[in-house]
Coordinates of C-alpha atoms in Angstrom, one line a residue:
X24 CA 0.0 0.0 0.0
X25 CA 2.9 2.2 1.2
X26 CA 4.5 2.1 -2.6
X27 CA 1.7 2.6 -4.7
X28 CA 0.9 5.5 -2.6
X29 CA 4.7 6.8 -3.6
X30 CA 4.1 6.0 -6.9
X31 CA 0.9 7.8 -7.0
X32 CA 2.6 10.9 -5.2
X33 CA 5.5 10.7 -7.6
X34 CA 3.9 10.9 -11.1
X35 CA 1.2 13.7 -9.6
X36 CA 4.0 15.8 -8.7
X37 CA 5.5 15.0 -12.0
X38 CA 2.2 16.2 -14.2
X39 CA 1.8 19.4 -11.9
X40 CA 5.1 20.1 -12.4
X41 CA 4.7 20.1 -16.3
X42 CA 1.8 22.0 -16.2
X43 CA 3.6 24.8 -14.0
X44 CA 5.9 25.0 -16.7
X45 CA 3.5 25.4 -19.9
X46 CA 1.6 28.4 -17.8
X47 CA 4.9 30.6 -16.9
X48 CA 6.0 30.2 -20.4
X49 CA 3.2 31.3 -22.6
X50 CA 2.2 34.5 -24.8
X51 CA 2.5 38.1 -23.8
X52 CA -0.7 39.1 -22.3
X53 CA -2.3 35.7 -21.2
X54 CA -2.3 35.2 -17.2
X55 CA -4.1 32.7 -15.7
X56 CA -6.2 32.8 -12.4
X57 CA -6.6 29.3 -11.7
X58 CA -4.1 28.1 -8.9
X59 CA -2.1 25.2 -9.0
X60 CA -2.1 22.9 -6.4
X61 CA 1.4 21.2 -5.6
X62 CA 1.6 18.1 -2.8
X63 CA 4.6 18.3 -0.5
X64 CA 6.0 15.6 1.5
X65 CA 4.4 16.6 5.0
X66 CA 0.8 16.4 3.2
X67 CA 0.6 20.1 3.5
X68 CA -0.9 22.1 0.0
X69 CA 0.9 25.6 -0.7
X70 CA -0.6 27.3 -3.4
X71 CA 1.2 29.0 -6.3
X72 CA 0.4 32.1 -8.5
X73 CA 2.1 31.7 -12.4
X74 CA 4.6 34.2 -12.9
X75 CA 4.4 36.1 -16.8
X76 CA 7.9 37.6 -18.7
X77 CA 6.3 41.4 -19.1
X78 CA 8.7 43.6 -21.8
X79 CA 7.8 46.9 -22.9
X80 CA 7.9 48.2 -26.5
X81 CA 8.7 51.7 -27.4
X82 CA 6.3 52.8 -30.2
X83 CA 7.6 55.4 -32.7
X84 CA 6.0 57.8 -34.8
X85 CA 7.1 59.3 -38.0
X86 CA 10.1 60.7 -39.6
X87 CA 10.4 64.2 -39.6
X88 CA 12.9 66.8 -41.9
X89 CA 14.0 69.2 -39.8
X90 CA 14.2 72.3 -41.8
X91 CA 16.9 75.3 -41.6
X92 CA 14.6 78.1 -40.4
X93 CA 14.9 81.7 -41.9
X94 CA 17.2 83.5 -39.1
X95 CA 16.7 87.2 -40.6
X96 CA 18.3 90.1 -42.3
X97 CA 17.8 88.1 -45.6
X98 CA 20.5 85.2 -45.4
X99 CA 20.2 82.8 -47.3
X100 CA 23.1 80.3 -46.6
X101 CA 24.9 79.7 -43.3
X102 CA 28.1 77.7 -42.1
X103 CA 27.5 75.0 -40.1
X104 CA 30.6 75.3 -37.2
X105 CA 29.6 72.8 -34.7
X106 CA 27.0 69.7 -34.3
X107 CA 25.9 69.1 -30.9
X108 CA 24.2 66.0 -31.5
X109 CA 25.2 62.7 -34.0
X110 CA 23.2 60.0 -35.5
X111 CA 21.2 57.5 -32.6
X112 CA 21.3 60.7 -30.1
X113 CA 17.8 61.4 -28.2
X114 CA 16.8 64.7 -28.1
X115 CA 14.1 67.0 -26.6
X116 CA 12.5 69.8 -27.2
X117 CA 14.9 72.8 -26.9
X118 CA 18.0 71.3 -27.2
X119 CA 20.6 72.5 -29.0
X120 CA 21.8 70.8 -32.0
X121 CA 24.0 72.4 -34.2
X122 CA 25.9 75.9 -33.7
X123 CA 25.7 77.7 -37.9
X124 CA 27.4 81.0 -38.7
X125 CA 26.0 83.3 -40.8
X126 CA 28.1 86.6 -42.2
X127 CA 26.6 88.6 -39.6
X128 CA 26.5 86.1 -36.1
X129 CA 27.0 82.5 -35.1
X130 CA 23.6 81.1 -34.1
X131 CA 22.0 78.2 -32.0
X132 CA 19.8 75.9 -33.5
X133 CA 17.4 74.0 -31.4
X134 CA 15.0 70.9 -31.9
X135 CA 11.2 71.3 -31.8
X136 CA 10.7 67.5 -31.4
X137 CA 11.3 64.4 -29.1
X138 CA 13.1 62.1 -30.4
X139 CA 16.0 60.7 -31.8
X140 CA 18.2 62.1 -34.7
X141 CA 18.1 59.7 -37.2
X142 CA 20.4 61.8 -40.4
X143 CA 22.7 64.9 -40.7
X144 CA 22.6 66.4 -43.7
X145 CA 25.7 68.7 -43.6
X146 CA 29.4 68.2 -42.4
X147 CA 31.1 70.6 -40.2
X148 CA 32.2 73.6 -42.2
X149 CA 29.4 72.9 -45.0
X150 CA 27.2 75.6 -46.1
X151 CA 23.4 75.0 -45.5
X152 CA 20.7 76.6 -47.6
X153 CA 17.5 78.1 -45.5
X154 CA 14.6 76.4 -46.2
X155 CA 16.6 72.9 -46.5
X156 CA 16.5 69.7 -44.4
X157 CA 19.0 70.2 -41.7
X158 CA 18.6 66.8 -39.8
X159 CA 15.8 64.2 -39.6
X160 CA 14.1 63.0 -36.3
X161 CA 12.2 59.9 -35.3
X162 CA 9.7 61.6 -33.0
X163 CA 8.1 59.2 -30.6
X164 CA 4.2 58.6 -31.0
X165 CA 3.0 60.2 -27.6
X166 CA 4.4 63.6 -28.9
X167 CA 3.2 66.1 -30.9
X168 CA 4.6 67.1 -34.0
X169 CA 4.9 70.7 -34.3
X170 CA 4.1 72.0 -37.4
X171 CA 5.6 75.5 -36.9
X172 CA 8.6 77.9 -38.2
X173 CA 12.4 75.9 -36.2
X174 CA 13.1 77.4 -33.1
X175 CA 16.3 79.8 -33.8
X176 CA 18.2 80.6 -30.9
X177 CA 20.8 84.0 -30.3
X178 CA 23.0 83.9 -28.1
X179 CA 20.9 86.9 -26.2
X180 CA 17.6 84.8 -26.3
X181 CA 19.6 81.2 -24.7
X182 CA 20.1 84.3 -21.4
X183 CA 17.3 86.2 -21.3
X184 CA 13.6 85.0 -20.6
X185 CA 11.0 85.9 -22.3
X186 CA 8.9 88.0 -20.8
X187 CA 5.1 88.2 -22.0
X188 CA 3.6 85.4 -24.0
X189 CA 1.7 85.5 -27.8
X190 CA -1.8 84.8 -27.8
X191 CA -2.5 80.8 -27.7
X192 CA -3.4 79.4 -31.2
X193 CA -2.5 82.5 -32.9
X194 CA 1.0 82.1 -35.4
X195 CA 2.5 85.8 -35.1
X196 CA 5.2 86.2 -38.5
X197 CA 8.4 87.8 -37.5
X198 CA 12.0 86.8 -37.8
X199 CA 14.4 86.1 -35.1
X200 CA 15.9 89.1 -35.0
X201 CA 12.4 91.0 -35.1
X202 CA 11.4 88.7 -31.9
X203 CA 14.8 89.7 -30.4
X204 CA 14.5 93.4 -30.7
X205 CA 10.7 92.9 -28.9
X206 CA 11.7 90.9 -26.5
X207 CA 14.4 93.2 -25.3
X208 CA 12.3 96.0 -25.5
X209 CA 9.0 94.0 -24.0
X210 CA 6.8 94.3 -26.6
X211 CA 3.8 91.8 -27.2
X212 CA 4.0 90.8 -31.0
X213 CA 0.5 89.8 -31.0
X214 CA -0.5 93.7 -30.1
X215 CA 2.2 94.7 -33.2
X216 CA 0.2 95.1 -36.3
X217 CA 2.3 93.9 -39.2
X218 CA 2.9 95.1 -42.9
X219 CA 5.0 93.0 -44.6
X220 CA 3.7 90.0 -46.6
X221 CA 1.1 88.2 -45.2
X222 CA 0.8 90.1 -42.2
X223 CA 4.6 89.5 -41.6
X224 CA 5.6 92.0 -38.3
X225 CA 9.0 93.6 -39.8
X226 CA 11.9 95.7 -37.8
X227 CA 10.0 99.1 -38.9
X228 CA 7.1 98.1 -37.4
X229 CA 8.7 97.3 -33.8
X230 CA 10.1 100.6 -34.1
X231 CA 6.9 102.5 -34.7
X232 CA 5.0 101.0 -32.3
X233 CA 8.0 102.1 -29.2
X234 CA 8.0 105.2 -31.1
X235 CA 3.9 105.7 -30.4
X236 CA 4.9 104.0 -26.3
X237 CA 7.5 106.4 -25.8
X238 CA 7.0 109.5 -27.8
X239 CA 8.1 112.6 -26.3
X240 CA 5.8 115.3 -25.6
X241 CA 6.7 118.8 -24.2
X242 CA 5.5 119.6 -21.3
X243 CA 4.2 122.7 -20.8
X244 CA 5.7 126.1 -20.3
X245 CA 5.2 127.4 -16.6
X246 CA 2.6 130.0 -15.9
X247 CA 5.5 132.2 -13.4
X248 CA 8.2 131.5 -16.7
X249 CA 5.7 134.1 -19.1
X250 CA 6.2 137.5 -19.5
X251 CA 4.1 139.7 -21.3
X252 CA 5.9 143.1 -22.7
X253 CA 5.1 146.3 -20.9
X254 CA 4.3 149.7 -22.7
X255 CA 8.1 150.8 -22.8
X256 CA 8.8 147.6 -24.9
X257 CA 6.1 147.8 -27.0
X258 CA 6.6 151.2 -27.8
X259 CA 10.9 150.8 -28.2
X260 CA 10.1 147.8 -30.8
X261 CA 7.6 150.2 -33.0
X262 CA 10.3 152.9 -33.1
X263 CA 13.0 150.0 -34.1
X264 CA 10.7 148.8 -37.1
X265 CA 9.7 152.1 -38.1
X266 CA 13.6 152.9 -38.8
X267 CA 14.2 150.1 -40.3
X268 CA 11.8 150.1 -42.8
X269 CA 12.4 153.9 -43.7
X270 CA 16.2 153.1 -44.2
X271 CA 15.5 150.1 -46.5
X272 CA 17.1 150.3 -49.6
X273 CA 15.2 149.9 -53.0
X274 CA 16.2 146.6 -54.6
X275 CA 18.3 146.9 -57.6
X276 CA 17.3 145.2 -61.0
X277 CA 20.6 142.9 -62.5
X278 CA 20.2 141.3 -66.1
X279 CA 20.4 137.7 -66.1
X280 CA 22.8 135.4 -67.5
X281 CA 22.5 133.3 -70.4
X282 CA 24.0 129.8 -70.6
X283 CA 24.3 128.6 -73.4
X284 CA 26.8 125.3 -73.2
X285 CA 26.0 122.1 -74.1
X286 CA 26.7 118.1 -73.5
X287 CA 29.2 116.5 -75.0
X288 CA 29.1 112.8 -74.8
X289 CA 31.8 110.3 -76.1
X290 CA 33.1 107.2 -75.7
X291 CA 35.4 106.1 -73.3
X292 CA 38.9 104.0 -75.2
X293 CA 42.0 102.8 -74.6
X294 CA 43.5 103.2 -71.2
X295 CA 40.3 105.4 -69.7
X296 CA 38.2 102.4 -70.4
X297 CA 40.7 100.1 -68.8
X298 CA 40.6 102.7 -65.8
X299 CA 37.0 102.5 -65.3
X300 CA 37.2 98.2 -65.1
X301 CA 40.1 98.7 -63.0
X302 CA 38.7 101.1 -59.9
X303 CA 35.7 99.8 -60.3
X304 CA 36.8 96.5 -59.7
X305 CA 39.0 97.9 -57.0
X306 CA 36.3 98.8 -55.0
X307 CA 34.9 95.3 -54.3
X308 CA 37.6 94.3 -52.2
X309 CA 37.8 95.6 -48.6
X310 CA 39.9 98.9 -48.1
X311 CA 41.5 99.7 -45.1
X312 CA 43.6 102.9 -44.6
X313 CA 47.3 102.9 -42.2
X314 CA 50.0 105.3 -41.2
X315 CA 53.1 104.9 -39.9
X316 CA 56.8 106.8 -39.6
X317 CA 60.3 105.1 -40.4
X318 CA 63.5 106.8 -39.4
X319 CA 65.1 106.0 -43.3
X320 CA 68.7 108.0 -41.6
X321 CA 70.6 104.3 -42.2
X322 CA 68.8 104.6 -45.6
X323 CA 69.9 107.9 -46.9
X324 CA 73.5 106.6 -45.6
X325 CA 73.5 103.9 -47.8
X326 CA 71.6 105.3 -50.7
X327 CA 74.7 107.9 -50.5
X328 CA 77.1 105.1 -50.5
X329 CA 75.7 103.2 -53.5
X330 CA 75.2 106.1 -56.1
X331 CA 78.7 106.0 -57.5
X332 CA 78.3 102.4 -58.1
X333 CA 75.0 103.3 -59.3
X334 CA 76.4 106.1 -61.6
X335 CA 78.9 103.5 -63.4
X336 CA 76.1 101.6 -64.4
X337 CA 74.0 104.7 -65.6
X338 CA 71.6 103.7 -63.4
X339 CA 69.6 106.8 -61.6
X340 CA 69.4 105.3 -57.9
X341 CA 66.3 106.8 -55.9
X342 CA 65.0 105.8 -52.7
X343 CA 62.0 104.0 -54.3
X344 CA 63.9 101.0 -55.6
X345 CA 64.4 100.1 -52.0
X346 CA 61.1 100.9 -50.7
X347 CA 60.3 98.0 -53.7
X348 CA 62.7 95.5 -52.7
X349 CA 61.4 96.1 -49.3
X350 CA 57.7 95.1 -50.0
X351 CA 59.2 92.0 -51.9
X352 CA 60.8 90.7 -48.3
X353 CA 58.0 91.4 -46.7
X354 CA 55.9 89.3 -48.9
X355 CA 58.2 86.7 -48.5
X356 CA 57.5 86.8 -44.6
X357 CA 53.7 87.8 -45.0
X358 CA 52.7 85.3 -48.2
X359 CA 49.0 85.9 -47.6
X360 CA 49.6 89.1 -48.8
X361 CA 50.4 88.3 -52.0
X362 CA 47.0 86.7 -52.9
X363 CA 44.2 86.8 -54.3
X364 CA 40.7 85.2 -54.5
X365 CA 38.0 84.0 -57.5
X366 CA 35.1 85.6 -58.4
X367 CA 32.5 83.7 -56.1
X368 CA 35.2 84.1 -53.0
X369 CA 35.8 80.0 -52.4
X370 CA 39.2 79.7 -53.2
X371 CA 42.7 81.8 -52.5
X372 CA 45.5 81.5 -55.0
X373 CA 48.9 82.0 -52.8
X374 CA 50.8 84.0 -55.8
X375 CA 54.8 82.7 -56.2
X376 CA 55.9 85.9 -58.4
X377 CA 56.5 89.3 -56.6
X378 CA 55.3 91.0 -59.5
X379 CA 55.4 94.7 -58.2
X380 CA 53.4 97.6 -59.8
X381 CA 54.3 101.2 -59.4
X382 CA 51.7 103.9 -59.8
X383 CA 53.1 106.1 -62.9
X384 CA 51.5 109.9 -63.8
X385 CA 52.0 109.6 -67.9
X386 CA 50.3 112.0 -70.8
X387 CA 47.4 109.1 -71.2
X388 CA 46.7 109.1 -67.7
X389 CA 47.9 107.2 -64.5
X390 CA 49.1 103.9 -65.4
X391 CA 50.3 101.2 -63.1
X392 CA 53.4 99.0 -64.5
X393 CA 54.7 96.2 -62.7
X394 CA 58.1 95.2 -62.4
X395 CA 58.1 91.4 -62.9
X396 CA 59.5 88.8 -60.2
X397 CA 61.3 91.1 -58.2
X398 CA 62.0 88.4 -55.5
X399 CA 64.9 87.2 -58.1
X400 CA 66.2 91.0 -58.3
X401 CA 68.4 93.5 -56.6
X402 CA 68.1 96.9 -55.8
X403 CA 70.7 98.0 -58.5
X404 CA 68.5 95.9 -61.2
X405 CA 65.0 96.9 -59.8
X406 CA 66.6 100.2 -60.5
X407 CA 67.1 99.7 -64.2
X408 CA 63.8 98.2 -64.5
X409 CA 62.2 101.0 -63.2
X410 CA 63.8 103.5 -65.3
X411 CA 62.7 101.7 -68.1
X412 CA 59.7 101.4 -67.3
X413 CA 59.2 105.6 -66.5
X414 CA 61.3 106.0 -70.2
X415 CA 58.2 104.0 -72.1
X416 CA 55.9 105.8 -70.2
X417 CA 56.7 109.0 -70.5
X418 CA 56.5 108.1 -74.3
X419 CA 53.3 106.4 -74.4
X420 CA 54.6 103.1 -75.4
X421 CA 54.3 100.6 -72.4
X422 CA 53.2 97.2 -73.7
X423 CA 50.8 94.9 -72.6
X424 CA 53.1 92.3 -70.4
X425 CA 54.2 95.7 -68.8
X426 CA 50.6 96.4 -67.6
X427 CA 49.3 93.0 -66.6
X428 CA 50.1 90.7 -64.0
X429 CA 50.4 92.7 -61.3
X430 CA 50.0 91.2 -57.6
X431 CA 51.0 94.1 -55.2
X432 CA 51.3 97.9 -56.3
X433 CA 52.9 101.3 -54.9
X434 CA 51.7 104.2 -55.3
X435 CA 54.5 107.4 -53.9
X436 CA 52.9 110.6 -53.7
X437 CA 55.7 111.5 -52.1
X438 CA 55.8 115.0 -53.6
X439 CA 51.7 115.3 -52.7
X440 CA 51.7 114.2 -48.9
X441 CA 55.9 113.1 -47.8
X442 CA 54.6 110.7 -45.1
X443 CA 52.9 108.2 -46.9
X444 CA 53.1 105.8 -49.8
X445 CA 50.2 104.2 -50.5
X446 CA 50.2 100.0 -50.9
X447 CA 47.3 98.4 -52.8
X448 CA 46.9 94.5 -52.6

């Protein structure tokens, strides 16, 4: 009786056991109620609750192009300096994610999503276009997508709170730097009426509207700071304008003069023509103006020294050869002088040749010869060079190779103003 009873125990616990088993182990989202019942060896029955694996699943929501935002003062096109985030990073809203520099300021740019960044379309030092994708982001499904303007942030707005708040539900059109100027001057935009496109709240309008806050208005005069003329004035200023209109002279009648010159219009050739192109171009490049003094006493000592050797070469030896051979070391020290950039401003071309011009006062005009690779040259042969050069001017017939090619130019107007030569890059 004894075994059968063992037996009996054995294979029951065996089946419960087995059945345990196939309830903790089954599908996501099935629990069962239902004890189990398990025999022990005392006789004693201890009941069990299944136990379930629970994971959780993060649901995500759609894709989102992140678009470069219009920052103001019409740019078009910034450089992007820094990213703060990288591909897989989570983000929130408000958080900074790249740093983009425009030709004016660096700004901020901030996400208006949750979620995680999921492209970047631009390298460090790339330019990107306003109005173009600047990352993607995998917003999660509990959060709202935004479908507004990208949050720009100055440097000003990441210190300063604002400090009133636009009407709920109604989009207010402005720039950042629009915002920025009514925010430091704590103005409501939503009680700015706009007139640019579409209702669009510009710079002029901010301005009007502190204008109409905080006109000024005169106060009045004070009653004790009026006085009214007594009799002895009033009869003093008759007398005065009495004499001065009996001693008023008769105007006297001139005749007229007759103009009679005209126009004359003709075309511009030759070296005026190449003038105009010249200045003209000149003046899209930066200018800058500096002045400075040299004791030249060591100079004038050695220019003294050198003019008989100059003589037996018939060379005429004047203090401008060495001001040339001067600029030609310096370049050698300062290269980025000595360059220039292409039309669109991308690329600078480091120029080898020290090809020097000299500002020359000639019957066609002022003309600017260059002396050619004067980094291979001393002063004695710049000197002969630039003799030449004034000889062929003087007689109008300076070539073409004399005239181009120029990378750095003097101009001495040494006779005009004796502290200064003038350098043009």
């Amino acid at each position: 009786m004894a075994a059968v009873t063992r037996g009996s125990f054995t294979a029951l616990r065996r089946l419960l056991t087995q059945q345990y088993r196939r309830r903790c182990f089954r599908p996501h989202g099935f629990r069962s109620e239902r004890p189990l019942l398990l025999l022990s060896n005392n006789r004693c029955l201890q009941t069990l609750q299944c136990r379930t694996l629970h994971t959780t699943m993060v649901s995500r929501g759609p894709v989102v192009q992140f678009k470069l935002s219009d920052i103001g003062e019409g740019i078009m096109e910034v450089t992007v300096k820094e990213w703060y985030v990288k591909e897989g990073d989570r983000v929130s809203q408000f958080d900074s994610i790249c740093e983009v520099q425009s030709d004016k300021a660096s700004v901020t740019i901030t996400s208006r999503y949750d979620g995680v960044i999921k492209k970047l379309y631009y390298d460090v030092d790339a330019t990107a276009l306003v109005g173009k994708p600047l990352v993607d982001i995998e917003t999660e499904s509990n959060s709202e997508v935004i479908q507004e303007e990208d949050v720009v942030e100055t440097p000003a707005m990441a210190r300063e709170e604002h400090t009133h708040q636009e009407i709920k539900g109604h989009k207010t059109q402005a720039t950042p730097a629009v915002r920025r100027l009514a925010m430091e001057n704590n103005i409501k935009l939503s009680e700015v009426v706009g007139t640019g496109k579409d209702g669009r709240i510009l710079k002029e309008d901010i301005l009007n509207f502190l204008a109409k806050q905080t006109g000024a208005i005169l106060p009045p005069t004070p009653v004790h700071e009026i006085h009214t003329p007594g009799p002895a004035q009033v009869s003093a200023a008759a007398r005065l304008a009495s004499t001065s209109v009996a001693i008023k002279a008769p105007p006297t009648t001139t005749a007229r003069a007759i103009f009679t010159g005209k126009d004359i219009t003709e075309p511009l050739t030759g070296f005026h023509k190449a003038m105009v192109k010249t200045m003209t171009a000149a003046l899209k490049i930066p200018h800058f103006g500096y002045c400075d003094e040299v004791d030249l006493s060591r100079l004038v000592t050695l220019r003294e020294e050198l003019k008989p050797a100059a003589g037996h070469r018939g060379v005429k030896l004047s203090y401008m050869p060495f001001f040339i051979k001067a600029v030609s070391l310096g370049l050698l020290h300062y290269p980025i002088l000595n360059a220039s950039m292409d039309e669109g401003c991308q690329n600078i071309t480091y120029k080898a040749s020290h090809n020097i011009g000299v500002a020359m006062d000639t019957s066609q005009g002022l003309l600017v010869p260059n002396l050619k690779n004067v980094q291979l040259l001393s002063v004695f042969d710049i000197a002969l060079e630039l003799n030449r050069l004034q000889v062929l001017g003087s007689k109008g017939q300076l070539g073409t190779s004399d005239l181009t090619g120029g990378t750095f130019t003097l101009s001495n107007i040494g006779s005009v103003s004796p502290l200064q030569t003038h350098l043009f890059m």
